[in-house]
Short mmCIF file of C-alpha atoms and ligand atoms in Angstrom, two decimals:
data_model
loop_
_atom_site.label_atom_id
_atom_site.label_comp_id
_atom_site.label_asym_id
_atom_site.label_seq_id
_atom_site.Cartn_x
_atom_site.Cartn_y
_atom_site.Cartn_z
CA MET X 1 135.45 -8.86 -10.12
CA ALA X 2 136.39 -5.11 -9.96
CA MET X 3 137.18 -1.99 -12.68
CA VAL X 4 140.77 -2.72 -13.96
CA ASN X 5 142.84 -0.85 -15.98
CA THR X 6 144.28 -1.48 -19.65
CA ARG X 7 147.78 -2.80 -18.35
CA GLU X 8 147.39 -6.57 -18.21
CA MET X 9 144.65 -6.21 -20.47
CA PHE X 10 146.75 -5.39 -23.57
CA LYS X 11 149.37 -7.37 -22.36
CA LYS X 12 147.64 -10.46 -22.92
CA ALA X 13 146.07 -9.20 -26.09
CA TYR X 14 149.10 -8.17 -27.58
CA ARG X 15 150.85 -12.03 -27.05
CA GLY X 16 147.58 -13.71 -27.93
CA GLY X 17 146.74 -12.32 -31.09
CA TYR X 18 143.53 -10.45 -30.20
CA ALA X 19 142.18 -7.37 -29.42
CA ILE X 20 140.14 -5.42 -26.79
CA GLY X 21 137.08 -3.44 -27.99
CA ALA X 22 136.27 -0.33 -27.01
CA PHE X 23 132.59 0.95 -27.07
CA ASN X 24 131.27 4.11 -26.41
CA ILE X 25 128.37 4.06 -24.09
CA ASN X 26 126.00 6.79 -23.31
CA ASN X 27 123.06 4.87 -21.66
CA MET X 28 121.67 2.25 -19.51
CA GLU X 29 121.04 0.25 -22.67
CA ILE X 30 123.90 0.00 -24.53
CA ILE X 31 125.86 -0.76 -21.31
CA GLN X 32 123.95 -3.63 -20.55
CA ALA X 33 123.92 -4.62 -24.38
CA VAL X 34 127.85 -4.20 -24.43
CA THR X 35 128.53 -5.92 -20.97
CA GLU X 36 126.31 -8.99 -21.49
CA ALA X 37 127.47 -9.79 -24.83
CA ALA X 38 131.02 -9.84 -23.11
CA ALA X 39 129.89 -11.51 -19.92
CA GLU X 40 128.46 -14.01 -22.12
CA LEU X 41 131.47 -14.25 -24.41
CA ASN X 42 133.45 -14.34 -21.56
CA SER X 43 135.52 -11.44 -22.94
CA PRO X 44 137.33 -8.91 -21.19
CA VAL X 45 135.63 -4.98 -22.41
CA ILE X 46 136.35 -1.28 -22.48
CA LEU X 47 133.97 0.54 -22.27
CA GLN X 48 134.53 4.82 -22.91
CA VAL X 49 132.85 7.59 -22.49
CA SER X 50 133.86 10.85 -24.48
CA LYS X 51 133.52 14.51 -23.61
CA SER X 52 130.23 14.96 -25.09
CA ALA X 53 128.77 11.53 -23.49
CA LEU X 54 129.84 12.87 -20.06
CA GLU X 55 127.87 16.28 -20.86
CA TYR X 56 124.96 14.22 -22.17
CA ALA X 57 124.37 11.49 -19.48
CA HIS X 58 126.51 13.36 -16.61
CA ALA X 59 129.33 11.10 -14.77
CA PRO X 60 127.69 10.04 -11.47
CA TYR X 61 125.03 8.09 -13.56
CA LEU X 62 127.35 6.49 -15.93
CA ILE X 63 129.68 4.98 -13.28
CA GLY X 64 127.01 4.32 -11.31
CA MET X 65 125.39 2.08 -14.28
CA VAL X 66 129.05 0.57 -15.31
CA ARG X 67 129.23 -0.62 -11.84
CA ALA X 68 126.35 -1.83 -11.60
CA ALA X 69 126.70 -4.11 -14.60
CA VAL X 70 130.37 -5.01 -13.21
CA GLU X 71 128.47 -6.13 -9.98
CA GLU X 72 125.71 -8.12 -12.32
CA THR X 73 127.51 -9.87 -15.01
CA GLY X 74 130.92 -10.06 -13.33
CA VAL X 75 132.84 -8.81 -16.85
CA GLU X 76 136.26 -7.90 -16.90
CA LEU X 77 136.33 -4.16 -17.55
CA ALA X 78 137.93 -1.41 -17.61
CA LEU X 79 136.29 2.48 -18.07
CA HIS X 80 137.77 4.84 -20.17
CA LEU X 81 137.70 8.83 -21.04
CA ASP X 82 137.37 8.89 -25.20
CA HIS X 83 139.23 11.78 -26.73
CA GLY X 84 139.80 13.88 -23.58
CA PRO X 85 140.52 17.38 -24.69
CA ASP X 86 142.65 18.50 -21.50
CA PHE X 87 144.30 17.43 -18.58
CA GLU X 88 141.33 19.08 -16.57
CA THR X 89 138.89 16.47 -18.21
CA CYS X 90 141.46 13.20 -17.47
CA LYS X 91 142.07 14.32 -13.73
CA LYS X 92 138.47 14.61 -13.25
CA CYS X 93 137.84 10.91 -14.75
CA VAL X 94 140.92 10.02 -13.03
CA ASP X 95 139.36 10.82 -9.85
CA CYS X 96 135.86 10.38 -10.19
CA GLY X 97 137.07 6.28 -10.94
CA PHE X 98 138.18 5.76 -14.31
CA THR X 99 140.63 3.37 -14.96
CA SER X 100 141.85 4.49 -17.95
CA VAL X 101 141.99 8.16 -19.84
CA MET X 102 143.17 9.02 -23.26
CA ILE X 103 144.94 12.54 -23.75
CA ASP X 104 144.09 13.61 -27.46
CA ALA X 105 146.31 16.46 -28.06
CA SER X 106 146.75 14.95 -31.84
CA SER X 107 145.86 18.47 -33.35
CA LEU X 108 149.14 20.41 -31.05
CA PRO X 109 152.40 19.86 -32.25
CA PHE X 110 154.62 16.90 -31.47
CA GLU X 111 156.26 18.65 -28.45
CA GLN X 112 153.12 20.17 -27.10
CA ASN X 113 151.75 16.80 -27.67
CA ALA X 114 154.29 14.79 -26.02
CA GLU X 115 154.30 17.71 -23.12
CA LEU X 116 150.98 17.61 -22.08
CA THR X 117 150.87 13.72 -22.20
CA ALA X 118 153.55 13.15 -19.91
CA LYS X 119 151.61 15.55 -17.51
CA VAL X 120 148.29 13.23 -17.86
CA VAL X 121 150.79 9.94 -17.77
CA GLU X 122 152.60 11.78 -14.12
CA TYR X 123 149.05 12.34 -12.56
CA ALA X 124 147.23 9.02 -13.81
CA HIS X 125 149.84 7.12 -12.76
CA LYS X 126 150.14 7.96 -9.12
CA TYR X 127 146.44 6.28 -9.08
CA ASP X 128 147.35 3.56 -11.74
CA VAL X 129 145.40 4.63 -14.14
CA THR X 130 146.58 4.04 -17.36
CA VAL X 131 147.36 6.47 -20.11
CA GLU X 132 145.90 6.49 -24.40
CA ALA X 133 147.40 8.98 -26.25
CA GLU X 134 147.50 10.03 -29.92
CA LEU X 135 150.07 10.97 -32.65
CA GLY X 136 148.85 11.42 -36.24
CA ARG X 137 145.27 12.53 -37.29
CA LEU X 138 142.21 11.32 -38.35
CA ALA X 139 139.60 12.45 -41.22
CA GLY X 140 136.40 12.43 -40.51
CA ILE X 141 134.27 14.57 -37.98
CA GLU X 142 132.10 13.81 -35.26
CA ASP X 143 130.94 16.03 -32.58
CA GLU X 144 133.97 16.65 -29.95
CA VAL X 145 136.15 15.02 -32.68
CA ASN X 146 136.68 17.42 -36.10
CA VAL X 147 139.38 17.07 -38.35
CA SER X 148 138.99 18.09 -41.80
CA SER X 149 140.02 15.28 -44.49
CA ASP X 150 142.80 18.22 -45.38
CA HIS X 151 144.59 17.99 -42.52
CA ALA X 152 144.09 13.91 -41.43
CA PHE X 153 148.13 12.40 -41.69
CA TYR X 154 149.99 9.37 -40.90
CA THR X 155 151.49 8.71 -38.22
CA ASP X 156 155.36 8.82 -38.60
CA PRO X 157 156.78 5.44 -37.30
CA ALA X 158 160.07 7.08 -35.75
CA ASP X 159 157.76 9.81 -34.33
CA ALA X 160 156.11 7.30 -32.95
CA VAL X 161 158.85 5.94 -30.43
CA LYS X 162 160.24 9.42 -29.76
CA PHE X 163 156.37 9.96 -28.37
CA VAL X 164 155.99 7.33 -26.49
CA GLU X 165 159.65 8.13 -24.95
CA LEU X 166 159.36 11.57 -24.24
CA SER X 167 155.61 11.28 -23.17
CA GLY X 168 155.60 7.66 -21.36
CA CYS X 169 151.98 7.56 -22.64
CA ASP X 170 150.70 3.47 -22.01
CA SER X 171 149.10 2.84 -25.35
CA LEU X 172 148.83 5.01 -28.66
CA ALA X 173 146.40 5.97 -31.19
CA ILE X 174 147.95 5.84 -34.62
CA ALA X 175 146.34 7.12 -38.20
CA ILE X 176 147.02 4.77 -40.92
CA GLY X 177 143.31 5.92 -42.71
CA THR X 178 140.82 5.26 -40.35
CA SER X 179 138.17 8.05 -39.90
CA HIS X 180 135.53 8.82 -37.02
CA GLY X 181 131.30 8.33 -38.53
CA ALA X 182 129.90 6.28 -41.09
CA TYR X 183 131.54 7.50 -44.24
CA LYS X 184 134.70 6.55 -43.96
CA PHE X 185 135.57 5.36 -47.77
CA SER X 186 134.49 6.90 -50.67
CA GLY X 187 136.15 4.03 -53.04
CA LYS X 188 138.11 1.24 -51.86
CA ALA X 189 138.28 0.86 -48.45
CA GLU X 190 142.42 0.29 -47.59
CA LEU X 191 144.45 1.02 -44.29
CA ARG X 192 148.15 1.82 -44.25
CA MET X 193 149.11 -1.69 -42.70
CA ASP X 194 152.79 -0.77 -43.70
CA ILE X 195 152.82 1.76 -40.95
CA LEU X 196 151.45 -0.33 -38.31
CA ARG X 197 154.06 -3.03 -39.17
CA GLU X 198 156.59 -0.81 -39.27
CA ILE X 199 155.73 0.70 -35.58
CA GLN X 200 155.39 -2.60 -34.35
CA ALA X 201 159.02 -3.31 -35.36
CA LEU X 202 160.26 -0.50 -33.99
CA MET X 203 157.97 -0.73 -30.66
CA PRO X 204 158.06 -4.79 -29.84
CA GLU X 205 155.25 -5.59 -26.63
CA TYR X 206 153.70 -1.78 -27.54
CA PRO X 207 150.02 -1.74 -27.64
CA ILE X 208 148.53 0.26 -30.51
CA VAL X 209 144.77 1.38 -30.87
CA LEU X 210 143.08 1.96 -34.00
CA HIS X 211 140.20 4.98 -33.73
CA GLY X 212 137.23 5.29 -36.34
CA ALA X 213 137.27 1.33 -36.79
CA SER X 214 133.31 0.25 -36.71
CA SER X 215 132.69 -1.46 -39.98
CA VAL X 216 129.11 -0.25 -41.03
CA ASP X 217 127.75 -3.20 -42.34
CA PRO X 218 125.42 -2.68 -45.06
CA LYS X 219 123.00 -4.79 -43.93
CA VAL X 220 121.89 -2.49 -40.97
CA ILE X 221 122.68 0.64 -43.44
CA ASP X 222 119.76 -0.93 -46.09
CA VAL X 223 117.44 -1.08 -42.45
CA ILE X 224 118.21 2.15 -41.67
CA ASN X 225 117.38 3.29 -45.28
CA GLU X 226 114.42 1.13 -46.00
CA PHE X 227 112.85 2.06 -42.78
CA GLY X 228 112.73 6.03 -43.53
CA GLY X 229 116.85 6.65 -42.89
CA ASN X 230 118.84 8.44 -45.38
CA MET X 231 122.64 6.93 -45.24
CA LYS X 232 123.08 6.21 -48.86
CA SER X 233 126.82 6.33 -49.19
CA ALA X 234 127.66 5.04 -45.75
CA ALA X 235 131.46 2.90 -45.26
CA GLY X 236 133.29 1.77 -42.85
CA VAL X 237 136.54 -0.50 -42.17
CA PRO X 238 136.12 -4.38 -43.55
CA GLU X 239 136.14 -7.10 -40.91
CA HIS X 240 138.87 -8.95 -42.03
CA ILE X 241 140.84 -5.66 -42.34
CA LEU X 242 140.39 -5.26 -38.61
CA ARG X 243 141.08 -8.60 -37.66
CA GLU X 244 144.44 -8.48 -39.45
CA ALA X 245 145.23 -5.54 -37.24
CA SER X 246 144.04 -7.45 -34.41
CA SER X 247 146.54 -10.28 -34.83
CA LEU X 248 149.08 -7.51 -35.10
CA ALA X 249 150.22 -4.67 -32.04
CA VAL X 250 146.90 -3.67 -32.26
CA CYS X 251 145.39 -4.18 -28.01
CA LYS X 252 142.32 -1.75 -29.09
CA ILE X 253 139.75 -0.73 -31.43
CA ASN X 254 137.17 2.03 -30.91
CA MET X 255 133.63 1.15 -32.21
CA ASP X 256 130.72 3.75 -31.94
CA THR X 257 129.40 3.88 -34.96
CA ASP X 258 128.32 0.56 -35.16
CA ILE X 259 126.54 0.48 -31.94
CA ARG X 260 124.45 4.16 -33.15
CA LEU X 261 123.57 2.24 -36.30
CA ALA X 262 122.22 -0.83 -34.68
CA MET X 263 120.57 1.12 -31.83
CA THR X 264 119.03 3.39 -34.98
CA ALA X 265 117.79 0.57 -37.28
CA ALA X 266 116.28 -1.39 -34.71
CA ILE X 267 114.47 1.88 -33.54
CA ARG X 268 113.40 2.71 -37.14
CA LYS X 269 111.90 -0.91 -37.83
CA VAL X 270 110.23 -0.81 -34.49
CA PHE X 271 108.55 3.08 -35.50
CA ALA X 272 108.08 1.63 -39.17
CA GLN X 273 106.50 -1.89 -38.63
CA LYS X 274 104.31 -1.30 -35.26
CA PRO X 275 103.27 2.29 -35.57
CA ASP X 276 101.38 1.80 -32.24
CA VAL X 277 103.60 1.22 -29.91
CA PHE X 278 104.49 4.00 -27.63
CA ASP X 279 106.01 1.83 -24.85
CA PRO X 280 110.43 3.21 -25.07
CA ARG X 281 111.06 -0.26 -23.48
CA LYS X 282 109.68 -1.81 -26.96
CA TYR X 283 111.90 0.33 -28.92
CA LEU X 284 114.62 0.52 -26.69
CA GLY X 285 114.38 -3.37 -25.49
CA ALA X 286 114.73 -3.93 -29.21
CA ALA X 287 117.78 -1.92 -29.60
CA ARG X 288 119.53 -3.46 -26.79
CA ALA X 289 119.16 -6.63 -27.99
CA ASP X 290 120.28 -5.77 -31.61
CA ILE X 291 123.61 -3.95 -30.21
CA LYS X 292 124.74 -7.19 -28.12
CA GLU X 293 124.09 -9.02 -31.07
CA THR X 294 126.81 -6.58 -33.04
CA VAL X 295 128.97 -7.16 -29.71
CA LYS X 296 128.98 -10.77 -29.52
CA HIS X 297 129.56 -10.39 -33.60
CA LYS X 298 132.46 -8.35 -32.90
CA ILE X 299 133.82 -10.24 -30.02
CA THR X 300 133.69 -13.56 -32.18
CA TYR X 301 134.58 -12.39 -35.84
CA VAL X 302 136.57 -9.23 -35.57
CA LEU X 303 138.73 -8.97 -32.29
CA GLY X 304 138.94 -12.72 -31.23
CA SER X 305 138.30 -11.70 -27.53
CA ASP X 306 135.71 -14.51 -26.72
CA ASN X 307 137.29 -16.77 -23.94
CA LYS X 308 140.32 -14.36 -22.93
CA ALA X 309 138.96 -12.93 -19.85
O1 G3H K 1 135.58 9.43 -31.37
C1 G3H K 1 134.47 9.89 -31.28
C2 G3H K 1 133.14 8.73 -30.17
O2 G3H K 1 132.29 8.49 -31.41
C3 G3H K 1 132.89 9.77 -29.63
O3 G3H K 1 131.80 10.94 -30.51
O4 G3H K 1 131.75 13.02 -29.10
O5 G3H K 1 130.08 12.16 -30.32
O6 G3H K 1 130.55 11.16 -28.15
P1 G3H K 1 130.76 11.87 -29.42
P1 13P K 2 133.74 4.72 -35.02
O1 13P K 2 133.06 6.03 -35.84
O2 13P K 2 134.64 4.26 -36.50
O3 13P K 2 132.84 3.77 -34.39
O4 13P K 2 134.82 5.32 -34.40
C1 13P K 2 135.17 5.53 -33.08
C2 13P K 2 136.16 6.01 -32.25
O5 13P K 2 137.19 5.92 -32.95
C3 13P K 2 135.62 6.39 -30.61
O6 13P K 2 137.32 7.22 -30.47
ZN1 ZN K 3 137.92 8.12 -31.48
#
């Protein structure tokens, strides 16, 4: 199985009422955990790389490891640029073998966002690379992605239609109340599903993307806090809401925080319970096993993408 773009993946996901998990990768253990989980459950998957992940690990390492994972596991996989900040970064990723890119110009005014997205689409489509864009802005702070909640706003459904027509993007990330990071809601967790339904009614068959969709499992937070961490008020998107979204027009669900939390909890636990351990394989191996279980849980109970490869 070679790497694929997201076109067929999303078409099947839309019609089948499930979503593809898009997991952020930075290192070998995460890549192995996600691809092994997907392979064992016969699920398609998207591995996504942010600009800061590219700066941390360097494209040749990440691409080399992703190719190795495809070879080893035979998984159906798209390699995607997450939150591409400009044309140059998108072009570099297209040129070095990514099968999908996101241009995130959501902080620009509507026309400029559409114009820049169209430019990326024109380039990427020459190489059969699919393009995700974003309209509306998410609250939350996460390294490269930093939007104060005062400036976060929901996606307007009529604008979404106009934007897709103007830009030609293959999928669209929308803002319906999710946010990046581990502190998403201080009160009741609610998403604007009415906006999602309205967009779906206006653009039937069009794939929608949900960013900031980690669930921040309280049991994992408890482990982190029990073993020296301090993440008391962490909260994420409840799984049943994500399952509902994936049965609607949402074809791609982005999760990074839940991978980070699983890894952190596992490593903290090893350090606290076995203070004599200093072999990185012991704690990174434990982290890899827990990430794999997390991804298997997502595929089965949140995405519904098992046996869909
Ligand atoms: O949405 C952002 C992702 O979680 C990537 O975060 O820029 O810290 O790699 P990052
Ligand atoms: P989370 O922070 O909720 O995991 O969202 C990740 C994301 O949207 C990556 O683009
Ligand atoms: Zn995101």
